Amino acid sequence: MVDHAVTKAELVEAIFNELGLNKREAKDFVEQFFEEITAALAAGQPVKLSGFGNFELRDKTARPGRNPKTGEPIPISARRVVSFKAGQKLRTRVEGHAGSGE
Amino acid sequence: MTRSELIATLAMRQNHLTAMDVDFAVRVILETMSEALAAGRRIEIRGFGSFSLHYRPPRLARNPKSGEAVSVEAKFVPHFKPGKLLREQVLDSSPMRS
């Protein structure tokens, strides 16, 4: 990809530029944003951000797995995982992207 | 948790921002992220996870009503890979583990 990835620093910069917060406050805000989403998901609550997408929780049953290096069979325990479903608005914006993806 | 619930929770943790400011700040974050993805950039948030685009090749699909074949153009779809911290926290909360 041509451009480097967006990180927290770039989100902090955007908050700093658009709101009257100083760097410290902007950084705290961005961190709290991801902390609260994480906390909701950790509490078993899906997070729906209209216009962007939904973070959902999926419960997976146990299944047999394998150590890819040694080929040795190892059981994979039942677990809960996060999945993201992009909203229609985001999908439409991203769909026609002409550059290289992966 | 909905977007407005997230805004309310964040507003409670803020001394220097009104609920309206928080609403705007959340919009700035989501818009910055959406814009980046629309430009084909990745997003990497340490501990939380990363967003990238996945390529979907063109395919022939069918209109389920008429049965008519329709060609669907190649496209990109957003993809999220949860980070280590998020994975661990969600795993620990799993009802099957507690």
PDB file of C-alpha atoms in Angstrom:
ATOM      1  CA  MET A   1       0.000   0.000   0.000  1.00  0.00           C
ATOM      2  CA  VAL A   2       1.231   3.471  -0.846  1.00  0.00           C
ATOM      3  CA  ASP A   3       0.407   5.213   2.427  1.00  0.00           C
ATOM      4  CA  HIS A   4       1.457   4.067   5.855  1.00  0.00           C
ATOM      5  CA  ALA A   5      -1.234   2.804   8.196  1.00  0.00           C
ATOM      6  CA  VAL A   6      -3.417   5.086  10.278  1.00  0.00           C
ATOM      7  CA  THR A   7      -2.460   4.803  13.952  1.00  0.00           C
ATOM      8  CA  LYS A   8      -3.721   6.287  17.199  1.00  0.00           C
ATOM      9  CA  ALA A   9      -1.347   9.216  16.648  1.00  0.00           C
ATOM     10  CA  GLU A  10      -3.198  10.229  13.497  1.00  0.00           C
ATOM     11  CA  LEU A  11      -6.574  10.050  15.238  1.00  0.00           C
ATOM     12  CA  VAL A  12      -5.155  12.169  18.079  1.00  0.00           C
ATOM     13  CA  GLU A  13      -3.974  14.689  15.483  1.00  0.00           C
ATOM     14  CA  ALA A  14      -7.454  14.817  13.906  1.00  0.00           C
ATOM     15  CA  ILE A  15      -9.107  15.422  17.301  1.00  0.00           C
ATOM     16  CA  PHE A  16      -6.491  18.040  18.130  1.00  0.00           C
ATOM     17  CA  ASN A  17      -7.148  19.873  14.866  1.00  0.00           C
ATOM     18  CA  GLU A  18     -10.938  19.674  14.881  1.00  0.00           C
ATOM     19  CA  LEU A  19     -11.660  20.266  18.573  1.00  0.00           C
ATOM     20  CA  GLY A  20     -10.048  22.738  20.940  1.00  0.00           C
ATOM     21  CA  LEU A  21      -8.318  19.993  22.960  1.00  0.00           C
ATOM     22  CA  ASN A  22      -4.617  19.928  23.730  1.00  0.00           C
ATOM     23  CA  LYS A  23      -2.514  16.922  22.691  1.00  0.00           C
ATOM     24  CA  ARG A  24      -2.710  15.269  26.098  1.00  0.00           C
ATOM     25  CA  GLU A  25      -6.519  15.550  26.233  1.00  0.00           C
ATOM     26  CA  ALA A  26      -6.899  14.432  22.623  1.00  0.00           C
ATOM     27  CA  LYS A  27      -4.718  11.383  23.351  1.00  0.00           C
ATOM     28  CA  ASP A  28      -6.774  10.530  26.442  1.00  0.00           C
ATOM     29  CA  PHE A  29      -9.955  10.803  24.424  1.00  0.00           C
ATOM     30  CA  VAL A  30      -8.799   8.484  21.641  1.00  0.00           C
ATOM     31  CA  GLU A  31      -7.630   5.956  24.220  1.00  0.00           C
ATOM     32  CA  GLN A  32     -10.934   6.121  26.087  1.00  0.00           C
ATOM     33  CA  PHE A  33     -12.807   5.627  22.822  1.00  0.00           C
ATOM     34  CA  PHE A  34     -11.146   2.251  22.186  1.00  0.00           C
ATOM     35  CA  GLU A  35     -11.211   1.333  25.905  1.00  0.00           C
ATOM     36  CA  GLU A  36     -14.985   1.758  26.093  1.00  0.00           C
ATOM     37  CA  ILE A  37     -15.590  -0.303  22.968  1.00  0.00           C
ATOM     38  CA  THR A  38     -13.298  -3.018  24.358  1.00  0.00           C
ATOM     39  CA  ALA A  39     -15.047  -2.893  27.755  1.00  0.00           C
ATOM     40  CA  ALA A  40     -18.492  -3.292  26.181  1.00  0.00           C
ATOM     41  CA  LEU A  41     -17.329  -6.273  24.108  1.00  0.00           C
ATOM     42  CA  ALA A  42     -15.587  -7.798  27.144  1.00  0.00           C
ATOM     43  CA  ALA A  43     -18.920  -7.463  28.984  1.00  0.00           C
ATOM     44  CA  GLY A  44     -20.603  -9.446  26.229  1.00  0.00           C
ATOM     45  CA  GLN A  45     -22.245  -6.436  24.612  1.00  0.00           C
ATOM     46  CA  PRO A  46     -22.057  -5.936  20.845  1.00  0.00           C
ATOM     47  CA  VAL A  47     -21.175  -2.390  19.739  1.00  0.00           C
ATOM     48  CA  LYS A  48     -23.144  -0.755  16.937  1.00  0.00           C
ATOM     49  CA  LEU A  49     -21.665   2.381  15.450  1.00  0.00           C
ATOM     50  CA  SER A  50     -24.116   3.677  12.908  1.00  0.00           C
ATOM     51  CA  GLY A  51     -22.516   4.851   9.688  1.00  0.00           C
ATOM     52  CA  PHE A  52     -19.417   2.764  10.409  1.00  0.00           C
ATOM     53  CA  GLY A  53     -20.242  -0.786  11.412  1.00  0.00           C
ATOM     54  CA  ASN A  54     -21.032  -3.293  14.138  1.00  0.00           C
ATOM     55  CA  PHE A  55     -18.646  -5.197  16.358  1.00  0.00           C
ATOM     56  CA  GLU A  56     -20.322  -8.498  17.099  1.00  0.00           C
ATOM     57  CA  LEU A  57     -19.516 -11.440  19.353  1.00  0.00           C
ATOM     58  CA  ARG A  58     -19.520 -15.003  18.122  1.00  0.00           C
ATOM     59  CA  ASP A  59     -19.299 -18.058  20.301  1.00  0.00           C
ATOM     60  CA  LYS A  60     -17.277 -20.829  18.731  1.00  0.00           C
ATOM     61  CA  THR A  61     -17.522 -24.414  19.837  1.00  0.00           C
ATOM     62  CA  ALA A  62     -14.440 -26.465  20.619  1.00  0.00           C
ATOM     63  CA  ARG A  63     -12.812 -28.135  17.632  1.00  0.00           C
ATOM     64  CA  PRO A  64      -9.778 -30.248  16.950  1.00  0.00           C
ATOM     65  CA  GLY A  65      -6.757 -28.312  15.742  1.00  0.00           C
ATOM     66  CA  ARG A  66      -3.171 -28.990  14.823  1.00  0.00           C
ATOM     67  CA  ASN A  67       0.136 -27.404  15.572  1.00  0.00           C
ATOM     68  CA  PRO A  68       1.033 -26.189  12.055  1.00  0.00           C
ATOM     69  CA  LYS A  69       4.757 -26.684  12.725  1.00  0.00           C
ATOM     70  CA  THR A  70       4.771 -30.193  14.135  1.00  0.00           C
ATOM     71  CA  GLY A  71       1.459 -31.507  12.799  1.00  0.00           C
ATOM     72  CA  GLU A  72       0.638 -32.598  16.326  1.00  0.00           C
ATOM     73  CA  PRO A  73      -3.117 -32.574  17.072  1.00  0.00           C
ATOM     74  CA  ILE A  74      -4.196 -30.125  19.807  1.00  0.00           C
ATOM     75  CA  PRO A  75      -7.754 -29.368  20.902  1.00  0.00           C
ATOM     76  CA  ILE A  76      -8.988 -25.775  20.398  1.00  0.00           C
ATOM     77  CA  SER A  77     -11.242 -24.849  23.296  1.00  0.00           C
ATOM     78  CA  ALA A  78     -14.648 -23.189  22.916  1.00  0.00           C
ATOM     79  CA  ARG A  79     -14.181 -19.443  22.696  1.00  0.00           C
ATOM     80  CA  ARG A  80     -15.795 -16.111  22.046  1.00  0.00           C
ATOM     81  CA  VAL A  81     -14.431 -13.964  19.242  1.00  0.00           C
ATOM     82  CA  VAL A  82     -15.117 -10.464  17.921  1.00  0.00           C
ATOM     83  CA  SER A  83     -16.243 -10.003  14.347  1.00  0.00           C
ATOM     84  CA  PHE A  84     -16.769  -6.714  12.557  1.00  0.00           C
ATOM     85  CA  LYS A  85     -19.551  -6.137  10.060  1.00  0.00           C
ATOM     86  CA  ALA A  86     -19.034  -2.950   8.120  1.00  0.00           C
ATOM     87  CA  GLY A  87     -22.143  -0.826   7.669  1.00  0.00           C
ATOM     88  CA  GLN A  88     -23.633  -0.194   4.228  1.00  0.00           C
ATOM     89  CA  LYS A  89     -22.290   3.354   4.162  1.00  0.00           C
ATOM     90  CA  LEU A  90     -18.703   2.256   4.816  1.00  0.00           C
ATOM     91  CA  ARG A  91     -19.013  -0.661   2.373  1.00  0.00           C
ATOM     92  CA  THR A  92     -20.149   1.665  -0.376  1.00  0.00           C
ATOM     93  CA  ARG A  93     -17.299   4.087   0.279  1.00  0.00           C
ATOM     94  CA  VAL A  94     -14.674   1.352   0.243  1.00  0.00           C
ATOM     95  CA  GLU A  95     -16.061  -0.821  -2.582  1.00  0.00           C
ATOM     96  CA  GLY A  96     -14.773   1.062  -5.571  1.00  0.00           C
ATOM     97  CA  HIS A  97     -11.355   1.789  -4.109  1.00  0.00           C
ATOM     98  CA  ALA A  98      -9.077   1.632  -7.161  1.00  0.00           C
ATOM     99  CA  GLY A  99      -5.724   1.139  -5.461  1.00  0.00           C
ATOM    100  CA  SER A 100      -4.223  -2.066  -4.191  1.00  0.00           C
ATOM    101  CA  GLY A 101      -5.777  -3.915  -1.291  1.00  0.00           C
ATOM    102  CA  GLU A 102      -4.618  -7.232  -0.012  1.00  0.00           C
TER     103      GLU A 102
ATOM    104  CA  MET B   1     -23.906  -0.516  23.010  1.00  0.00           C
ATOM    105  CA  THR B   2     -25.023   1.986  20.431  1.00  0.00           C
ATOM    106  CA  ARG B   3     -23.212   5.048  19.182  1.00  0.00           C
ATOM    107  CA  SER B   4     -25.261   7.312  21.476  1.00  0.00           C
ATOM    108  CA  GLU B   5     -24.581   5.068  24.488  1.00  0.00           C
ATOM    109  CA  LEU B   6     -20.869   5.192  23.696  1.00  0.00           C
ATOM    110  CA  ILE B   7     -21.045   8.983  23.504  1.00  0.00           C
ATOM    111  CA  ALA B   8     -22.867   9.149  26.864  1.00  0.00           C
ATOM    112  CA  THR B   9     -20.272   6.878  28.516  1.00  0.00           C
ATOM    113  CA  LEU B  10     -17.373   8.901  27.110  1.00  0.00           C
ATOM    114  CA  ALA B  11     -19.018  12.178  28.161  1.00  0.00           C
ATOM    115  CA  MET B  12     -19.153  10.928  31.753  1.00  0.00           C
ATOM    116  CA  ARG B  13     -15.379  10.401  31.741  1.00  0.00           C
ATOM    117  CA  GLN B  14     -14.668  13.895  30.376  1.00  0.00           C
ATOM    118  CA  ASN B  15     -14.120  17.068  32.369  1.00  0.00           C
ATOM    119  CA  HIS B  16     -13.340  19.370  29.482  1.00  0.00           C
ATOM    120  CA  LEU B  17     -15.859  18.233  26.875  1.00  0.00           C
ATOM    121  CA  THR B  18     -19.624  18.623  26.670  1.00  0.00           C
ATOM    122  CA  ALA B  19     -21.765  15.770  25.331  1.00  0.00           C
ATOM    123  CA  MET B  20     -22.017  17.721  22.080  1.00  0.00           C
ATOM    124  CA  ASP B  21     -18.230  17.940  21.832  1.00  0.00           C
ATOM    125  CA  VAL B  22     -17.946  14.212  22.508  1.00  0.00           C
ATOM    126  CA  ASP B  23     -20.503  13.529  19.784  1.00  0.00           C
ATOM    127  CA  PHE B  24     -18.377  15.575  17.395  1.00  0.00           C
ATOM    128  CA  ALA B  25     -15.128  13.934  18.528  1.00  0.00           C
ATOM    129  CA  VAL B  26     -16.586  10.457  17.935  1.00  0.00           C
ATOM    130  CA  ARG B  27     -17.671  11.590  14.498  1.00  0.00           C
ATOM    131  CA  VAL B  28     -14.135  12.868  13.786  1.00  0.00           C
ATOM    132  CA  ILE B  29     -12.603   9.510  14.784  1.00  0.00           C
ATOM    133  CA  LEU B  30     -15.039   7.423  12.717  1.00  0.00           C
ATOM    134  CA  GLU B  31     -14.799   9.765   9.743  1.00  0.00           C
ATOM    135  CA  THR B  32     -10.982   9.728   9.837  1.00  0.00           C
ATOM    136  CA  MET B  33     -11.078   5.926   9.890  1.00  0.00           C
ATOM    137  CA  SER B  34     -13.688   5.649   7.107  1.00  0.00           C
ATOM    138  CA  GLU B  35     -11.801   8.104   4.924  1.00  0.00           C
ATOM    139  CA  ALA B  36      -8.559   6.183   5.394  1.00  0.00           C
ATOM    140  CA  LEU B  37     -10.200   2.895   4.387  1.00  0.00           C
ATOM    141  CA  ALA B  38     -11.870   4.529   1.392  1.00  0.00           C
ATOM    142  CA  ALA B  39      -8.382   5.658   0.317  1.00  0.00           C
ATOM    143  CA  GLY B  40      -7.116   2.089   0.631  1.00  0.00           C
ATOM    144  CA  ARG B  41      -5.119   2.643   3.805  1.00  0.00           C
ATOM    145  CA  ARG B  42      -4.851   0.270   6.736  1.00  0.00           C
ATOM    146  CA  ILE B  43      -5.674   1.249  10.313  1.00  0.00           C
ATOM    147  CA  GLU B  44      -3.636  -0.184  13.178  1.00  0.00           C
ATOM    148  CA  ILE B  45      -4.706   0.462  16.755  1.00  0.00           C
ATOM    149  CA  ARG B  46      -2.329  -1.227  19.195  1.00  0.00           C
ATOM    150  CA  GLY B  47      -4.191  -3.620  21.498  1.00  0.00           C
ATOM    151  CA  PHE B  48      -7.538  -3.055  19.789  1.00  0.00           C
ATOM    152  CA  GLY B  49      -6.981  -4.371  16.308  1.00  0.00           C
ATOM    153  CA  SER B  50      -6.433  -3.493  12.682  1.00  0.00           C
ATOM    154  CA  PHE B  51      -8.698  -2.690   9.760  1.00  0.00           C
ATOM    155  CA  SER B  52      -7.716  -3.468   6.203  1.00  0.00           C
ATOM    156  CA  LEU B  53      -9.362  -4.052   2.841  1.00  0.00           C
ATOM    157  CA  HIS B  54      -9.960  -7.485   1.391  1.00  0.00           C
ATOM    158  CA  TYR B  55     -10.303  -7.967  -2.353  1.00  0.00           C
ATOM    159  CA  ARG B  56     -13.338  -9.742  -3.747  1.00  0.00           C
ATOM    160  CA  PRO B  57     -12.847 -10.912  -7.341  1.00  0.00           C
ATOM    161  CA  PRO B  58     -15.593 -10.343  -9.933  1.00  0.00           C
ATOM    162  CA  ARG B  59     -18.167 -13.122 -10.053  1.00  0.00           C
ATOM    163  CA  LEU B  60     -21.361 -14.195 -11.696  1.00  0.00           C
ATOM    164  CA  ALA B  61     -24.272 -14.111  -9.317  1.00  0.00           C
ATOM    165  CA  ARG B  62     -27.981 -14.615  -9.700  1.00  0.00           C
ATOM    166  CA  ASN B  63     -30.903 -12.388  -8.990  1.00  0.00           C
ATOM    167  CA  PRO B  64     -32.703 -14.607  -6.472  1.00  0.00           C
ATOM    168  CA  LYS B  65     -36.107 -13.389  -7.662  1.00  0.00           C
ATOM    169  CA  SER B  66     -35.782 -13.722 -11.415  1.00  0.00           C
ATOM    170  CA  GLY B  67     -33.013 -16.318 -11.517  1.00  0.00           C
ATOM    171  CA  GLU B  68     -31.289 -14.068 -14.021  1.00  0.00           C
ATOM    172  CA  ALA B  69     -27.461 -14.074 -14.067  1.00  0.00           C
ATOM    173  CA  VAL B  70     -25.843 -10.787 -13.027  1.00  0.00           C
ATOM    174  CA  SER B  71     -22.154 -10.025 -13.119  1.00  0.00           C
ATOM    175  CA  VAL B  72     -20.817  -8.539  -9.905  1.00  0.00           C
ATOM    176  CA  GLU B  73     -17.743  -6.382 -10.293  1.00  0.00           C
ATOM    177  CA  ALA B  74     -14.575  -6.855  -8.289  1.00  0.00           C
ATOM    178  CA  LYS B  75     -14.643  -4.901  -5.063  1.00  0.00           C
ATOM    179  CA  PHE B  76     -12.970  -4.288  -1.746  1.00  0.00           C
ATOM    180  CA  VAL B  77     -14.595  -4.993   1.593  1.00  0.00           C
ATOM    181  CA  PRO B  78     -13.482  -3.736   5.022  1.00  0.00           C
ATOM    182  CA  HIS B  79     -11.955  -6.356   7.295  1.00  0.00           C
ATOM    183  CA  PHE B  80     -11.215  -6.156  11.029  1.00  0.00           C
ATOM    184  CA  LYS B  81      -8.691  -8.301  12.853  1.00  0.00           C
ATOM    185  CA  PRO B  82      -8.994  -8.012  16.630  1.00  0.00           C
ATOM    186  CA  GLY B  83      -5.777  -7.230  18.499  1.00  0.00           C
ATOM    187  CA  LYS B  84      -4.244  -9.332  21.257  1.00  0.00           C
ATOM    188  CA  LEU B  85      -5.674  -7.357  24.175  1.00  0.00           C
ATOM    189  CA  LEU B  86      -9.206  -7.300  22.740  1.00  0.00           C
ATOM    190  CA  ARG B  87      -9.038 -11.014  21.921  1.00  0.00           C
ATOM    191  CA  GLU B  88      -7.898 -11.870  25.432  1.00  0.00           C
ATOM    192  CA  GLN B  89     -10.455  -9.679  27.172  1.00  0.00           C
ATOM    193  CA  VAL B  90     -13.333 -11.081  25.134  1.00  0.00           C
ATOM    194  CA  LEU B  91     -12.089 -14.633  25.574  1.00  0.00           C
ATOM    195  CA  ASP B  92     -11.910 -14.203  29.348  1.00  0.00           C
ATOM    196  CA  SER B  93     -15.495 -12.945  29.414  1.00  0.00           C
ATOM    197  CA  SER B  94     -16.769 -15.898  27.477  1.00  0.00           C
ATOM    198  CA  PRO B  95     -19.552 -17.722  29.392  1.00  0.00           C
ATOM    199  CA  MET B  96     -17.976 -21.046  28.477  1.00  0.00           C
ATOM    200  CA  ARG B  97     -14.871 -20.147  30.440  1.00  0.00           C
ATOM    201  CA  SER B  98     -16.347 -18.776  33.626  1.00  0.00           C
TER     202      SER B  98
END
